[in-house]
Tab-separated table of C-alpha atoms in Angstrom:
chain	number	residue	atom	x	y	z
W	19	MET	CA	23.297	-177.261	-1.233
W	20	SER	CA	22.326	-177.693	2.472
W	21	SER	CA	19.134	-176.074	3.920
W	22	ASP	CA	17.443	-176.017	7.299
W	23	ALA	CA	14.089	-174.937	8.698
W	24	SER	CA	15.050	-171.207	8.178
W	25	THR	CA	15.797	-171.473	4.418
W	26	ARG	CA	14.465	-172.918	1.267
W	27	ALA	CA	16.205	-173.634	-2.125
W	28	TYR	CA	14.707	-172.381	-5.300
W	29	ALA	CA	15.580	-173.188	-8.929
W	30	ILE	CA	16.565	-169.892	-10.604
W	31	THR	CA	18.148	-168.567	-13.751
W	32	ARG	CA	21.078	-166.222	-13.337
W	33	VAL	CA	21.571	-163.932	-16.298
W	34	TYR	CA	24.853	-162.412	-17.242
W	35	ARG	CA	25.765	-160.019	-20.026
W	36	ASP	CA	26.782	-162.837	-22.450
W	37	HIS	CA	25.206	-165.971	-21.055
W	38	GLN	CA	22.901	-167.460	-18.455
W	39	ASP	CA	23.038	-170.365	-15.877
W	40	SER	CA	20.504	-172.504	-14.143
W	41	LEU	CA	21.158	-173.078	-10.484
W	42	ASP	CA	19.702	-173.357	-7.068
W	43	ASP	CA	19.486	-170.314	-4.793
W	44	GLU	CA	18.799	-170.466	-1.062
W	45	LEU	CA	16.432	-167.919	0.361
W	46	VAL	CA	15.469	-167.085	3.863
W	47	ILE	CA	12.003	-168.229	4.913
W	48	GLU	CA	9.655	-165.568	6.028
W	49	GLU	CA	6.351	-166.652	7.695
W	50	PRO	CA	3.883	-165.199	10.124
W	51	MET	CA	3.951	-166.241	13.722
W	52	GLU	CA	0.965	-165.419	16.118
W	53	LEU	CA	1.606	-165.262	19.792
W	54	ARG	CA	-1.497	-165.793	21.988
W	55	ILE	CA	-1.542	-165.236	25.725
W	56	ASP	CA	-3.436	-167.151	28.492
W	57	PHE	CA	-3.666	-165.239	31.696
W	58	GLU	CA	-5.594	-164.929	34.942
W	59	LEU	CA	-8.307	-162.231	35.061
W	60	ALA	CA	-10.611	-161.608	37.900
W	61	GLY	CA	-10.073	-165.145	39.072
W	62	HIS	CA	-10.704	-166.728	35.807
W	63	ARG	CA	-8.388	-167.755	32.838
W	64	ALA	CA	-8.672	-165.563	29.696
W	65	GLN	CA	-7.017	-165.720	26.353
W	66	ARG	CA	-6.232	-163.224	23.666
W	67	SER	CA	-4.107	-162.793	20.594
W	68	LEU	CA	-1.177	-160.627	21.560
W	69	ALA	CA	1.034	-160.249	18.535
W	70	ILE	CA	1.606	-161.257	14.860
W	71	THR	CA	5.113	-161.011	13.528
W	72	MET	CA	6.857	-161.999	10.268
W	73	ARG	CA	9.805	-164.001	11.282
W	74	THR	CA	12.318	-166.635	10.250
W	75	PRO	CA	11.134	-170.003	11.750
W	76	GLY	CA	13.487	-172.009	13.890
W	77	ASP	CA	13.807	-170.460	17.249
W	78	ASP	CA	10.200	-169.547	18.089
W	79	PRO	CA	10.123	-170.361	21.887
W	80	HIS	CA	13.036	-167.877	22.502
W	81	LEU	CA	11.427	-165.304	20.173
W	82	ALA	CA	8.190	-165.497	22.199
W	83	ARG	CA	10.109	-165.227	25.538
W	84	GLY	CA	12.096	-162.261	24.321
W	85	PHE	CA	8.977	-160.522	23.053
W	86	LEU	CA	7.116	-161.040	26.389
W	87	LEU	CA	10.224	-159.896	28.240
W	88	THR	CA	10.897	-156.681	26.290
W	89	GLU	CA	7.234	-155.723	26.194
W	90	GLY	CA	7.113	-155.896	29.990
W	91	ILE	CA	4.558	-158.755	30.141
W	92	ILE	CA	7.052	-160.986	32.052
W	93	SER	CA	10.103	-160.141	33.991
W	94	LYS	CA	11.441	-163.626	34.797
W	95	GLU	CA	11.260	-167.129	33.613
W	96	ALA	CA	8.976	-168.124	36.484
W	97	ASP	CA	6.261	-165.798	35.088
W	98	LEU	CA	5.816	-168.175	32.181
W	99	LEU	CA	3.959	-171.308	33.148
W	100	ASP	CA	3.876	-172.879	29.725
W	101	LEU	CA	4.783	-172.076	26.190
W	102	GLN	CA	3.554	-174.388	23.373
W	103	ARG	CA	2.242	-174.560	19.869
W	104	CYS	CA	-1.509	-174.506	19.667
W	105	SER	CA	-4.071	-175.144	16.846
W	106	ASP	CA	-6.162	-172.608	14.871
W	107	GLY	CA	-9.393	-174.539	15.458
W	108	GLY	CA	-8.268	-177.923	13.984
W	109	ASP	CA	-6.953	-181.014	15.697
W	110	GLU	CA	-3.327	-180.436	15.011
W	111	ALA	CA	-1.057	-177.745	16.347
W	112	SER	CA	0.077	-175.113	13.973
W	113	PRO	CA	3.832	-174.467	13.544
W	114	ASN	CA	3.043	-170.771	13.439
W	115	ILE	CA	0.707	-170.315	16.422
W	116	TRP	CA	2.194	-170.282	19.935
W	117	ARG	CA	0.346	-169.865	23.252
W	118	ALA	CA	2.110	-168.434	26.318
W	119	THR	CA	0.438	-169.327	29.530
W	120	LEU	CA	1.247	-166.888	32.426
W	121	ALA	CA	1.703	-168.192	35.883
W	122	PRO	CA	-1.056	-167.448	38.412
W	123	GLY	CA	-0.315	-164.165	40.166
W	124	CYS	CA	1.617	-162.749	37.246
W	125	ASN	CA	0.834	-159.062	37.110
W	126	PHE	CA	-0.506	-158.716	33.589
W	127	ASP	CA	-3.224	-156.066	33.076
W	128	PRO	CA	-4.604	-156.242	29.537
W	129	GLY	CA	-5.957	-152.689	30.004
W	130	ARG	CA	-2.443	-151.343	30.329
W	131	LEU	CA	-1.685	-152.206	26.697
W	132	GLN	CA	-2.262	-148.966	24.832
W	133	ARG	CA	-1.967	-150.473	21.330
W	134	HIS	CA	-2.473	-153.548	19.341
W	135	PHE	CA	0.713	-155.532	18.936
W	136	TYR	CA	1.553	-155.804	15.262
W	137	SER	CA	5.035	-156.154	14.059
W	138	THR	CA	6.713	-156.693	10.742
W	139	SER	CA	10.041	-157.871	9.479
W	140	SER	CA	10.857	-154.284	8.345
W	141	CYS	CA	9.864	-152.044	11.166
W	142	GLY	CA	9.551	-154.045	14.354
W	143	VAL	CA	6.770	-153.547	16.889
W	144	CYS	CA	5.052	-150.280	15.805
W	145	GLY	CA	3.012	-147.600	17.526
W	146	LYS	CA	4.832	-146.879	20.814
W	147	ALA	CA	2.548	-144.585	22.765
W	148	SER	CA	5.544	-142.589	24.082
W	149	LEU	CA	9.046	-142.800	25.575
W	150	ASP	CA	7.202	-143.177	28.924
W	151	ALA	CA	6.572	-146.779	28.118
W	152	LEU	CA	9.962	-147.841	29.706
W	153	HIS	CA	9.166	-145.880	32.828
W	154	HIS	CA	5.960	-147.889	33.193
W	155	GLN	CA	7.911	-151.151	32.764
W	156	GLY	CA	10.136	-150.141	35.614
W	157	VAL	CA	13.272	-149.943	33.533
W	158	MET	CA	16.060	-147.982	35.200
W	159	PRO	CA	18.993	-146.163	33.768
W	160	VAL	CA	22.225	-148.268	33.189
W	161	THR	CA	24.422	-147.535	36.268
W	162	ALA	CA	27.415	-149.800	35.629
W	163	GLY	CA	28.952	-151.777	32.840
W	164	PRO	CA	32.526	-152.633	31.547
W	165	VAL	CA	35.026	-150.124	30.445
W	166	ILE	CA	36.665	-151.374	27.191
W	167	ASN	CA	39.255	-150.206	24.641
W	168	ALA	CA	37.527	-148.615	21.705
W	169	ASP	CA	39.612	-150.578	19.290
W	170	LEU	CA	38.257	-153.865	20.625
W	171	LEU	CA	34.952	-152.829	18.968
W	172	PHE	CA	36.628	-152.694	15.559
W	173	GLU	CA	37.153	-156.569	15.701
W	174	LEU	CA	33.503	-157.544	16.527
W	175	PRO	CA	31.746	-157.102	13.137
W	176	ASP	CA	34.143	-159.578	11.541
W	177	ARG	CA	33.679	-162.063	14.444
W	178	LEU	CA	29.927	-161.777	14.063
W	179	ARG	CA	30.093	-162.164	10.230
W	180	ALA	CA	32.163	-165.225	10.539
W	181	ALA	CA	29.615	-166.935	12.806
W	182	GLN	CA	26.689	-166.125	10.477
W	183	ALA	CA	26.260	-169.446	8.673
W	184	THR	CA	22.866	-168.885	7.435
W	185	PHE	CA	23.677	-165.324	6.105
W	186	ASP	CA	26.603	-166.883	4.140
W	187	ARG	CA	24.128	-168.996	2.156
W	188	THR	CA	21.319	-166.431	1.765
W	189	GLY	CA	22.497	-162.861	2.361
W	190	GLY	CA	19.044	-162.096	3.697
W	191	LEU	CA	19.219	-162.085	7.533
W	192	HIS	CA	19.757	-159.536	10.219
W	193	ALA	CA	21.839	-160.569	13.153
W	194	CYS	CA	22.587	-159.509	16.665
W	195	ALA	CA	25.181	-160.828	19.115
W	196	LEU	CA	26.352	-160.661	22.647
W	197	PHE	CA	30.004	-160.183	23.417
W	198	SER	CA	32.096	-160.273	26.581
W	199	PRO	CA	34.055	-157.209	27.657
W	200	GLY	CA	37.098	-159.134	26.186
W	201	GLY	CA	35.498	-159.458	22.884
W	202	GLN	CA	34.449	-163.118	23.060
W	203	LEU	CA	31.372	-163.977	21.026
W	204	LEU	CA	28.791	-165.397	23.625
W	205	ASP	CA	25.648	-165.819	21.596
W	206	LEU	CA	24.126	-164.757	18.308
W	207	ALA	CA	20.712	-164.855	16.672
W	208	GLU	CA	19.571	-164.260	13.051
W	209	ASP	CA	16.129	-163.457	11.671
W	210	VAL	CA	14.551	-161.779	8.688
W	211	GLY	CA	13.447	-159.137	11.196
W	212	ARG	CA	15.984	-157.272	13.199
W	213	HIS	CA	13.726	-156.940	16.248
W	214	ASN	CA	12.957	-160.735	16.128
W	215	ALA	CA	16.701	-161.493	16.117
W	216	LEU	CA	17.174	-159.517	19.348
W	217	ASP	CA	14.111	-161.023	20.925
W	218	LYS	CA	15.543	-164.551	20.192
W	219	LEU	CA	18.767	-163.534	21.755
W	220	LEU	CA	17.220	-162.067	24.939
W	221	GLY	CA	14.743	-164.963	25.126
W	222	ARG	CA	17.634	-167.408	25.387
W	223	ALA	CA	19.334	-165.162	28.086
W	224	LEU	CA	16.096	-165.035	30.005
W	225	ARG	CA	15.772	-168.802	29.947
W	226	GLN	CA	19.427	-169.278	30.991
W	227	GLY	CA	18.982	-166.923	34.021
W	228	LEU	CA	21.582	-164.382	32.719
W	229	LEU	CA	19.545	-161.200	33.081
W	230	PRO	CA	20.416	-158.446	33.569
W	231	LEU	CA	23.171	-158.462	30.923
W	232	SER	CA	25.085	-155.669	32.782
W	233	GLU	CA	28.583	-156.846	31.659
W	234	HIS	CA	27.736	-157.384	27.931
W	235	ILE	CA	28.222	-155.678	24.631
W	236	LEU	CA	25.321	-155.918	22.049
W	237	LEU	CA	26.255	-155.770	18.406
W	238	LEU	CA	23.664	-155.086	15.744
W	239	SER	CA	24.344	-155.938	12.167
W	240	GLY	CA	22.257	-153.016	10.823
W	241	ARG	CA	20.938	-149.771	12.158
W	242	ALA	CA	20.073	-148.952	15.735
W	243	SER	CA	16.313	-148.137	15.987
W	244	PHE	CA	14.363	-146.962	18.939
W	245	GLU	CA	12.728	-150.479	19.172
W	246	LEU	CA	16.126	-152.295	19.448
W	247	ILE	CA	17.455	-149.786	22.033
W	248	GLN	CA	14.223	-150.128	24.092
W	249	LYS	CA	14.697	-153.988	24.086
W	250	SER	CA	18.339	-153.715	25.019
W	251	LEU	CA	17.568	-151.423	27.972
W	252	VAL	CA	14.961	-153.882	29.352
W	253	ALA	CA	17.774	-156.465	29.347
W	254	GLY	CA	20.190	-153.968	31.118
W	255	ILE	CA	22.818	-153.879	28.364
W	256	PRO	CA	25.269	-151.023	28.939
W	257	ILE	CA	26.992	-150.847	25.501
W	258	VAL	CA	25.206	-151.149	22.111
W	259	ALA	CA	27.265	-151.012	18.865
W	260	ALA	CA	25.577	-150.893	15.493
W	261	VAL	CA	27.165	-151.382	12.040
W	262	GLY	CA	24.646	-148.887	10.747
W	263	ALA	CA	23.208	-145.542	11.852
W	264	PRO	CA	21.222	-144.813	14.951
W	265	SER	CA	17.892	-142.969	14.717
W	266	SER	CA	17.492	-139.747	16.585
W	267	LEU	CA	15.001	-141.374	18.920
W	268	ALA	CA	17.290	-144.248	19.577
W	269	LEU	CA	20.057	-141.834	20.499
W	270	ASP	CA	17.698	-139.908	22.779
W	271	LEU	CA	16.651	-143.049	24.540
W	272	SER	CA	20.346	-144.194	25.042
W	273	GLN	CA	21.233	-140.709	26.370
W	274	THR	CA	18.361	-140.751	28.747
W	275	TYR	CA	19.065	-144.170	30.096
W	276	ALA	CA	22.851	-143.701	30.444
W	277	GLN	CA	23.661	-146.317	27.887
W	278	THR	CA	26.755	-146.151	25.565
W	279	LEU	CA	25.707	-146.052	21.907
W	280	VAL	CA	28.059	-146.539	19.019
W	281	GLY	CA	27.054	-146.348	15.351
W	282	PHE	CA	28.702	-146.804	11.942
W	283	LEU	CA	31.092	-149.490	13.357
W	284	ARG	CA	32.909	-150.483	10.133
W	285	ASP	CA	36.101	-149.961	8.270
W	286	GLN	CA	38.110	-149.555	11.422
W	287	ARG	CA	36.081	-146.599	12.608
W	288	LEU	CA	33.093	-145.741	14.728
W	289	ASN	CA	30.858	-142.896	15.860
W	290	LEU	CA	30.431	-142.564	19.639
W	291	TYR	CA	27.144	-140.987	20.418
W	292	THR	CA	26.345	-141.239	24.135
W	293	HIS	CA	27.985	-141.848	27.514
W	294	PRO	CA	31.661	-142.198	26.368
W	295	GLN	CA	32.833	-143.175	29.848
W	296	ARG	CA	32.755	-146.886	28.983
W	297	LEU	CA	35.231	-146.490	26.044
W	298	ARG	CA	38.870	-145.890	26.298
W	299	CYS	CA	39.431	-143.865	23.134
W	300	PRO	CA	42.833	-142.727	21.603
W	301	ASP	CA	43.749	-139.106	22.489
W	302	GLU	CA	43.217	-136.399	19.988
W	303	ARG	CA	46.613	-136.625	18.454
W	304	GLN	CA	46.003	-140.291	17.510
W	305	ARG	CA	42.558	-139.880	16.097
């Protein structure tokens, strides 16, 4: 059985009704990552611990970039002067501690942060002060985006699933993916935390200079939470489709920011919740 930095094989016993087998089972690794920030304050350099998240190792630099982007700390790659592992007081750098150094002149005000960043693999970044957070980041409603046939969306979950190599071995990862208006899979990311997977995906897009993602479709392998919709809006994504259900707050956010939100995308059906103008749907007789 093959494994990589994101998985680990364990010897287990599988018990059936009439017998048992000994075999290896591959599980997704979940480890904490601390993100520290080095920034300019009153003409001097200052440092602080910004976030701790439980994540699947393997794409930490893009996870850090995506987190900084979607939390409004940076808006472009040039805002990030350096990103590297750092130590926890010892001589060697820790694989689970990263320091982001902001460029001089980067507009970061630590007093603006109304909460401590603490995120977990189950709930994402918790404790949003209010929906006004996006307004403070300067996020604007989605004003454009592609118009696609609704039945194209029916094909996307299978295309995502076929590309999830690690999920095939473990069954324990969330995934998100970017598609073109024609349904081409452009990029995907997996992680034990759904918010981490999206940060990895958007961190890569930031580094590649692709933002805003105004001609893309985002597919989520699970539910659509407020946190994921917030992150997608920072990246300017006009269409978000989820295999699972949206939360009420996610729906309100998509409605407010003119984003098309689709849920329960499975079994050749979908629920269209907000801004239907981007989907060409069958007429009532064909539904």
